[in-house]
Short mmCIF file of C-alpha atoms in Angstrom, two decimals:
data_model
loop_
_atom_site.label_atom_id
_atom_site.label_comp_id
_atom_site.label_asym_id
_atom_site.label_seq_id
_atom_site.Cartn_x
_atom_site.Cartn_y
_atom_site.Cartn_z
CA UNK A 1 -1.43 -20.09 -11.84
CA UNK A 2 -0.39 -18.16 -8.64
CA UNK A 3 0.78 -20.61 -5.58
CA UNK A 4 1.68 -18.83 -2.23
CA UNK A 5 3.52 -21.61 -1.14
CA UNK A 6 6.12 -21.66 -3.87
CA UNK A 7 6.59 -18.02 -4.47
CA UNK A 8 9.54 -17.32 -2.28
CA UNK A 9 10.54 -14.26 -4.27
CA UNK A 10 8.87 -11.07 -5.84
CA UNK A 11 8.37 -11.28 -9.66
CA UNK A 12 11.12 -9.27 -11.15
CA UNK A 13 8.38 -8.74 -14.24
CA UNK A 14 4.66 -7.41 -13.76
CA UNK A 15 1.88 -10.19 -13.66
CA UNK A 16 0.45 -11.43 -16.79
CA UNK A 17 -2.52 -11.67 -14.75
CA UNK A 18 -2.54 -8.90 -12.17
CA UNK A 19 -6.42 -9.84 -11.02
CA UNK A 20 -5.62 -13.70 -10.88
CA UNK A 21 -2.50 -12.53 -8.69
CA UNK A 22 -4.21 -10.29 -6.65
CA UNK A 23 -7.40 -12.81 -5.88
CA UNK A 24 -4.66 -15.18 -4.34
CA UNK A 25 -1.92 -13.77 -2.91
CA UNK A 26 -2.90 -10.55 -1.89
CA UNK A 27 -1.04 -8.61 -4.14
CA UNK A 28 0.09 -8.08 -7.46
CA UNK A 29 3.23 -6.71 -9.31
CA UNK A 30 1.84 -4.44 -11.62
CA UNK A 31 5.66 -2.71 -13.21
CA UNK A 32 5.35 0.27 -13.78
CA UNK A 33 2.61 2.53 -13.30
CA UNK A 34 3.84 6.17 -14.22
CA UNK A 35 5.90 7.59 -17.45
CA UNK A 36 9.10 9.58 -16.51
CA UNK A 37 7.22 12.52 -16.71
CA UNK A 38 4.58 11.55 -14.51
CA UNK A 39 7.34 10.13 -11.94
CA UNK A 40 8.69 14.09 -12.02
CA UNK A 41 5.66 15.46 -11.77
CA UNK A 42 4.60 12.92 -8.63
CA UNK A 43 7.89 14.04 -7.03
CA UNK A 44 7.87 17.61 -7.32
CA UNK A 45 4.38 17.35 -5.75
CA UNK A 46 5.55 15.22 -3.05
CA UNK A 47 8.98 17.56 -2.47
CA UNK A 48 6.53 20.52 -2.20
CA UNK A 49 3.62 19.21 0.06
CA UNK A 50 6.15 17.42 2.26
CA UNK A 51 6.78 20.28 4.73
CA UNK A 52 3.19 20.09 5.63
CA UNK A 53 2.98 16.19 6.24
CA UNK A 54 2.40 14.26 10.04
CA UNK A 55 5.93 13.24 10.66
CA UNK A 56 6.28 10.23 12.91
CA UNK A 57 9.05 7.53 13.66
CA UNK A 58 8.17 5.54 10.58
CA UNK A 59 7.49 8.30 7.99
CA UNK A 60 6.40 11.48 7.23
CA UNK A 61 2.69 11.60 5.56
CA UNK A 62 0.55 13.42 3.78
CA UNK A 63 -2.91 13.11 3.30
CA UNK A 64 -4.61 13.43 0.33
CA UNK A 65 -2.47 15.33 -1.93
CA UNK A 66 -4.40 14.92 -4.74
CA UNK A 67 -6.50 17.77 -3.42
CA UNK A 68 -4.01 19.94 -2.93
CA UNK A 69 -1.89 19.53 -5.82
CA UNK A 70 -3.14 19.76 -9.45
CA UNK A 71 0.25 17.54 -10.62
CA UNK A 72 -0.99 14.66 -8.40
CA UNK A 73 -4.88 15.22 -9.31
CA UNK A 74 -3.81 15.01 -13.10
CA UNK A 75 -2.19 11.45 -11.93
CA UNK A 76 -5.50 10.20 -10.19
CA UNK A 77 -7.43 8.77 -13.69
CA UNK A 78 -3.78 6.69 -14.48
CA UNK A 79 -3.33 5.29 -11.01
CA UNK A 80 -6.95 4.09 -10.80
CA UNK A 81 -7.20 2.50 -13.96
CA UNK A 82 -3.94 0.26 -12.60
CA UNK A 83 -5.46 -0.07 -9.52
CA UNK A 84 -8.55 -1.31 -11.59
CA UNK A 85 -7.09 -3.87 -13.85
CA UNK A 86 -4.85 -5.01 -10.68
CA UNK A 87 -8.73 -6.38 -9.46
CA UNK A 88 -10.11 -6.62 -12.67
CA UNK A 89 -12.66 -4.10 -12.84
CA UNK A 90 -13.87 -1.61 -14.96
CA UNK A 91 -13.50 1.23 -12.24
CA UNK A 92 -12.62 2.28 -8.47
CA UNK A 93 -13.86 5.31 -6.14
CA UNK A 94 -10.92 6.98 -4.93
CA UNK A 95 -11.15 6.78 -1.10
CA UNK A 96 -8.05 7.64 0.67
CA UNK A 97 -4.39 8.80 -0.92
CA UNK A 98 -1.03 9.46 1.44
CA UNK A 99 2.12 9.77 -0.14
CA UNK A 100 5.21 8.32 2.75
CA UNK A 101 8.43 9.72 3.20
CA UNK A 102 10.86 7.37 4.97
CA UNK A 103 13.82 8.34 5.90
CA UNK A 104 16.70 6.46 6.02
CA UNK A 105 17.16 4.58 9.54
CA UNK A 106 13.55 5.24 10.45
CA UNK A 107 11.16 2.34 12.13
CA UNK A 108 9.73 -0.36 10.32
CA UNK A 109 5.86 -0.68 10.47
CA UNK A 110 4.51 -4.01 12.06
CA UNK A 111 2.44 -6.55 10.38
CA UNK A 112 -0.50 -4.82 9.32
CA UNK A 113 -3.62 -5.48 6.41
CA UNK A 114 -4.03 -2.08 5.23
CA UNK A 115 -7.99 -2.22 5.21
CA UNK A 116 -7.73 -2.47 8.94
CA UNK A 117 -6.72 0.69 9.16
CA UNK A 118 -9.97 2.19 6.49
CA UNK A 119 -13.51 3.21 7.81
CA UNK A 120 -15.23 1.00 5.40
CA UNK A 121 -17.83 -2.23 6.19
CA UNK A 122 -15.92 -4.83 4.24
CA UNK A 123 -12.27 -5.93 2.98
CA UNK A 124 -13.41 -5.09 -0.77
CA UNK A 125 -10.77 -2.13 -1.06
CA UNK A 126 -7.63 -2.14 -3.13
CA UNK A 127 -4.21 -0.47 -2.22
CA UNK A 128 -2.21 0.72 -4.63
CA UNK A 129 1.85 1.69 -3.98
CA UNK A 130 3.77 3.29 -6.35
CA UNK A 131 7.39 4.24 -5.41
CA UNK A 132 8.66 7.69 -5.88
CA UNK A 133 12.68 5.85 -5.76
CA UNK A 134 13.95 2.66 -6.50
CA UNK A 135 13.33 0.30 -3.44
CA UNK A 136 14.94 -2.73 -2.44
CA UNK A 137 15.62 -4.66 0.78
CA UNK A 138 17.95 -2.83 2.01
CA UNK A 139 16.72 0.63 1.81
CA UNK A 140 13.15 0.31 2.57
CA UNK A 141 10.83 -2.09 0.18
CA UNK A 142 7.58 -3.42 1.28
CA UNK A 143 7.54 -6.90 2.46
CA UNK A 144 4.10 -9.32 1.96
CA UNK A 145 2.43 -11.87 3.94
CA UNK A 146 1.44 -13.33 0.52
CA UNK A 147 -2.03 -15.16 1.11
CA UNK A 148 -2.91 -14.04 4.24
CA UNK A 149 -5.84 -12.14 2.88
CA UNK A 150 -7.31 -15.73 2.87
CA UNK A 151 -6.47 -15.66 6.62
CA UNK A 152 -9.70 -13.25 7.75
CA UNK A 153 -9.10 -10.06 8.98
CA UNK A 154 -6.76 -8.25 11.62
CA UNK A 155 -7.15 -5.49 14.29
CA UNK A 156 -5.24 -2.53 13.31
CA UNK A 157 -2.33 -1.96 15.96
CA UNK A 158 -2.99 1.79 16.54
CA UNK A 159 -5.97 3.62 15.21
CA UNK A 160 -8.66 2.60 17.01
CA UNK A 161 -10.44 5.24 19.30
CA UNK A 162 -12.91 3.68 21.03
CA UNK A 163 -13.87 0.41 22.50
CA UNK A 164 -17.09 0.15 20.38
CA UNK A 165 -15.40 0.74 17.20
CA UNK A 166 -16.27 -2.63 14.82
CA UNK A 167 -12.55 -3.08 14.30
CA UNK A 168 -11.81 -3.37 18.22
CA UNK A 169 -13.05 -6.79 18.55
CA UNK A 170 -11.08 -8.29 15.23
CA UNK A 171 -7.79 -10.50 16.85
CA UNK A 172 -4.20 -8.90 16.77
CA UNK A 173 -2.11 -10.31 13.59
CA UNK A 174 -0.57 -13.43 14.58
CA UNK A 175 3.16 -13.12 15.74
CA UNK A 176 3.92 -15.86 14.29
CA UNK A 177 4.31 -14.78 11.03
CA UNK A 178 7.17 -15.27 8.88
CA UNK A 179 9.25 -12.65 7.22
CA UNK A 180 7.13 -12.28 4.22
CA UNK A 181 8.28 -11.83 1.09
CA UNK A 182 10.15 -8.44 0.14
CA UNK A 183 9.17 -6.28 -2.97
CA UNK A 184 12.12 -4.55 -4.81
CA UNK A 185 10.39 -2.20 -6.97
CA UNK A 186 11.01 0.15 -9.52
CA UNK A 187 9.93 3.75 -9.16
CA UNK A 188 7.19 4.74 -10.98
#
């Protein structure tokens, strides 16, 4: 149904199948995943932890806002059941949550796989981005080696603290990848 070597573009309309999707390219478009009034709430939360975020040359995060704001906590049983249905099961553990702030003109992030970057003991997690603003190429969407989950896994490019950690020994992402597909998306 899904064939990585004929998608050339992100689906302007969610996936019929978001688990058949995800299983072979990597990634899914799911449409949207909050209500306006969820969107509001998500961004007021955002506006008002923000101050208190890691700022760096490719965003500002926060960590785990959810914990810190009841409007985002209230949003955590939505966003996991789309996470859910985006793998096609019943139900996910929470693990991690950052919210990004990227300013205009800031760095673009390298070729990365996500789970590199996650203490766990397998690539069985599931990220789920929701935009906060309308995205597109030229102001900041996400771009996707579709497929290359098939690839095996990458080292992280920062992260790593010691020589013995397990990731350490995984090889860098291949820079010889194209440039990916990019993913307008909606907010919400």
């Amino acid at each position: 149904m899904y064939d990585r070597r004929v998608l050339t573009a992100w689906p302007a309309e969610p996936a019929a199948d978001p688990a058949a999707a995800f299983a072979t390219l990597g990634a899914a478009a799911l449409g949207r995943v909050l209500d306006d009034d969820q969107l509001a709430a998500a961004r007021a939360a955002f506006d008002e932890l923000r101050p208190d975020g890691t700022t760096g040359p490719y965003a500002t995060i926060v960590h785990d806002g959810w914990r810190r704001a009841p409007a985002l906590a209230a949003l955590v049983p939505v966003i996991g059941a789309a996470a859910a249905r985006a793998v096609g099961v019943d139900e996910l553990v929470l693990f991690h949550e950052h919210l990004l702030w990227k300013p205009p003109g800031g760095d673009d992030m390298a070729w990365h796989q996500d789970y590199s970057y996650l203490p766990l003991d397998r690539p069985d997690g599931c990220t789920l981005w929701i935009a906060l603003d309308d995205v597109d190429a030229d102001n900041g969407c996400l771009y996707y080696q579709l497929g290359s989950h098939t690839r095996g896994e990458y080292r992280a490019a920062w992260g790593i603290w010691e020589d013995d950690d397990p990731r350490a020994t995984l090889p860098p992402v291949p820079d010889t990848l194209d440039d990916g597909v990019a993913a307008p998306t909606r907010a919400g």
